[in-house]
Short mmCIF file of C-alpha atoms in Angstrom, two decimals:
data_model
loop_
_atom_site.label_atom_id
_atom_site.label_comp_id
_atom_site.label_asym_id
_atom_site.label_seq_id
_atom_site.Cartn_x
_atom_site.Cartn_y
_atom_site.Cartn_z
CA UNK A 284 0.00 0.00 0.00
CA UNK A 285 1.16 3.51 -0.75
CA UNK A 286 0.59 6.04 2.25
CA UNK A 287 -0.29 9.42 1.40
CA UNK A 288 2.26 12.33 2.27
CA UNK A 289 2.19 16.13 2.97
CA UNK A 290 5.52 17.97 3.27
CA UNK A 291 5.05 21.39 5.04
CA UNK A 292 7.97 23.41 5.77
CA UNK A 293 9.10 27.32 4.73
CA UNK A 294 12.12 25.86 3.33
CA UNK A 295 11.93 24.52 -0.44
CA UNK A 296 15.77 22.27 0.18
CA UNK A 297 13.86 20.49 3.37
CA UNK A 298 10.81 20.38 1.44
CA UNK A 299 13.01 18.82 -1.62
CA UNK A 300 14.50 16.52 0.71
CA UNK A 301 11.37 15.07 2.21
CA UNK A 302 9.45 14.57 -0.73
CA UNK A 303 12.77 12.52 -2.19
CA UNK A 304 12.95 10.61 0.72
CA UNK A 305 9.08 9.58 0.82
CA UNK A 306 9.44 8.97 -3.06
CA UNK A 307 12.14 6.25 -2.57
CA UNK A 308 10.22 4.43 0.76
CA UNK A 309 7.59 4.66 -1.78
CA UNK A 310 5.14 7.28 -0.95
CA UNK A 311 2.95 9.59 -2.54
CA UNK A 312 3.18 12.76 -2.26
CA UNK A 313 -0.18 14.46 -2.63
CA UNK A 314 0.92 17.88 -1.75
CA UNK A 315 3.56 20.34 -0.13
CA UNK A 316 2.82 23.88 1.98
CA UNK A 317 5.32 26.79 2.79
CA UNK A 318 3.44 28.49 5.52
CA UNK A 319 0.64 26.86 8.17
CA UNK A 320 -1.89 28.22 6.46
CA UNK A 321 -1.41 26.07 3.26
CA UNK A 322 -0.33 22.82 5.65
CA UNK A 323 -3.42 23.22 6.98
CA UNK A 324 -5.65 23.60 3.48
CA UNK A 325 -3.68 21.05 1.69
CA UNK A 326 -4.28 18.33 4.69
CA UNK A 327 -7.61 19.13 4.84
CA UNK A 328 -8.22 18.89 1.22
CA UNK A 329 -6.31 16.32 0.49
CA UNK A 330 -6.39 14.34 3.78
CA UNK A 331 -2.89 12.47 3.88
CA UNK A 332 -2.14 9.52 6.25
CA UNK A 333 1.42 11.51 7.23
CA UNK A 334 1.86 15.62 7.53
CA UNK A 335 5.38 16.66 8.01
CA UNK A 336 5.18 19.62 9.33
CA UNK A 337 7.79 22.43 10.47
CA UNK A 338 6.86 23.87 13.51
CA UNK A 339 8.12 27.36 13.05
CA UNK A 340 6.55 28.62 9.58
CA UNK A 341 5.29 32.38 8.87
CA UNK A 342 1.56 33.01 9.71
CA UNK A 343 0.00 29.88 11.43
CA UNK A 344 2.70 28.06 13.39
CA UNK A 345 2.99 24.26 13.11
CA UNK A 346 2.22 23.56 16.51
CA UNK A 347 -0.99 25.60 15.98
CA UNK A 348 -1.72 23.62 12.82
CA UNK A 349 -1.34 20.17 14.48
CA UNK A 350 -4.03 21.10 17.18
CA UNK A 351 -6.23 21.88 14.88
CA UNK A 352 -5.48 19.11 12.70
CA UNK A 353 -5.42 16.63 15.42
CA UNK A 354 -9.03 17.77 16.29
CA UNK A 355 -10.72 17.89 13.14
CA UNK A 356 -8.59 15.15 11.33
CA UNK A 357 -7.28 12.94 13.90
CA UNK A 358 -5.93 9.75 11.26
CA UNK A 359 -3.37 12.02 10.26
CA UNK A 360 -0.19 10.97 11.71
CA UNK A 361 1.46 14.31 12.21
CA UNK A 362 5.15 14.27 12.24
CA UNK A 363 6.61 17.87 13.83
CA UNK A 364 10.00 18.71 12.13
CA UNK A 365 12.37 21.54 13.95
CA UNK A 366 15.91 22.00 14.30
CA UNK A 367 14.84 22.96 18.13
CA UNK A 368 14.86 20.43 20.86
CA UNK A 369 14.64 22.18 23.87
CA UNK A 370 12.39 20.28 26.43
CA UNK A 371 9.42 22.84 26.23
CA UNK A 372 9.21 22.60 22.25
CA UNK A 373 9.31 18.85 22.40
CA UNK A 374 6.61 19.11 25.20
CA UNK A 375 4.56 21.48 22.88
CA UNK A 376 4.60 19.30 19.53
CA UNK A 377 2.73 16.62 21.84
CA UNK A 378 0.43 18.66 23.31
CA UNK A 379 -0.08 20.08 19.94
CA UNK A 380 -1.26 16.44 18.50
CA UNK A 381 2.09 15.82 17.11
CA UNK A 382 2.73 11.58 17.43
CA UNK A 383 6.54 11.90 16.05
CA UNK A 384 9.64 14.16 15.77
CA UNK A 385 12.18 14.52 12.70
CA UNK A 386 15.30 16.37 14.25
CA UNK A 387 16.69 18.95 11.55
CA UNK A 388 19.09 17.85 9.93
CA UNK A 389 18.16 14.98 9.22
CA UNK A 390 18.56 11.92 6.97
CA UNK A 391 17.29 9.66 4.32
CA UNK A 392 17.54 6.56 7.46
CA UNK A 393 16.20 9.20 9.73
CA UNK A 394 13.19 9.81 7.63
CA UNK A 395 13.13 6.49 6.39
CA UNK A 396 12.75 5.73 10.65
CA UNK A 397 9.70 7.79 10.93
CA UNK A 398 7.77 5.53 8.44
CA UNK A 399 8.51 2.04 10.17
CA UNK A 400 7.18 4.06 13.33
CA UNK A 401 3.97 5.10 11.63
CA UNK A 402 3.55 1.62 10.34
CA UNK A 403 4.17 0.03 13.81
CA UNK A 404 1.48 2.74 15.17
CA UNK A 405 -1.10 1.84 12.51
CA UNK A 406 -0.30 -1.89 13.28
CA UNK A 407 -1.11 -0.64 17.14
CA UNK A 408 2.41 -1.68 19.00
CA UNK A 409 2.82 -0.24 21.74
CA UNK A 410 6.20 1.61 21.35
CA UNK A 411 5.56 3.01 18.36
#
């Protein structure tokens, strides 16, 4: 089965880089956003299984997007991407209905990571 992917991030190389990455685990892409605003329309439009999703874009902020999201859309496995990991921002991509992290930089294995987790989540283990 192909899983559906949104990229959303202010930054067309990381946006590059994650639809490459997706495309060789073999994944669709089915859209990609530069601000919140767009993250949020595309997903909703287009209703992926997996949002990446920068958590420091202009306008609406990731973290405001995945609440929202995880609300109104709740299937969508929302992965929060940010060169920050302080303790508070990881605490606020959970709260915000974030269910992974991608650490900037990143690579193609740590990408590559993030989809074996969503599969073990959709399969229901436990330490996904």
């Amino acid at each position: 089965m192909s899983y559906r992917v949104v990229v959303a991030d202010d930054v067309g190389f990381i946006r590059e880089m994650l639809i490459n990455f997706s495309h060789s685990a073999g994944y669709q892409v089915v859209g990609e956003a530069r601000t919140g605003l767009e993250a949020w329309e595309i997903s909703v439009q287009r209703k992926p299984d997996i949002l990446f999703l920068d958590l420091i874009m202009p306008g609406l902020n990731g973290a405001m997007v995945a609440h929202k999201l995880s609300e109104t859309h709740p299937h969508i496995y929302i992965i929060a991407v940010s060169s920050a990991d302080e303790p508070f921002i990881l605490q606020k991509r959970f709260n915000s209905g974030c269910r992974d992290f991608l650490k900037k930089p990143f690579s193609k294995e740590d990408v590559h990571s993030c989809f074996q987790r969503y599969v073990k989540h959709l399969r229901g283990d436990k330490h996904a």
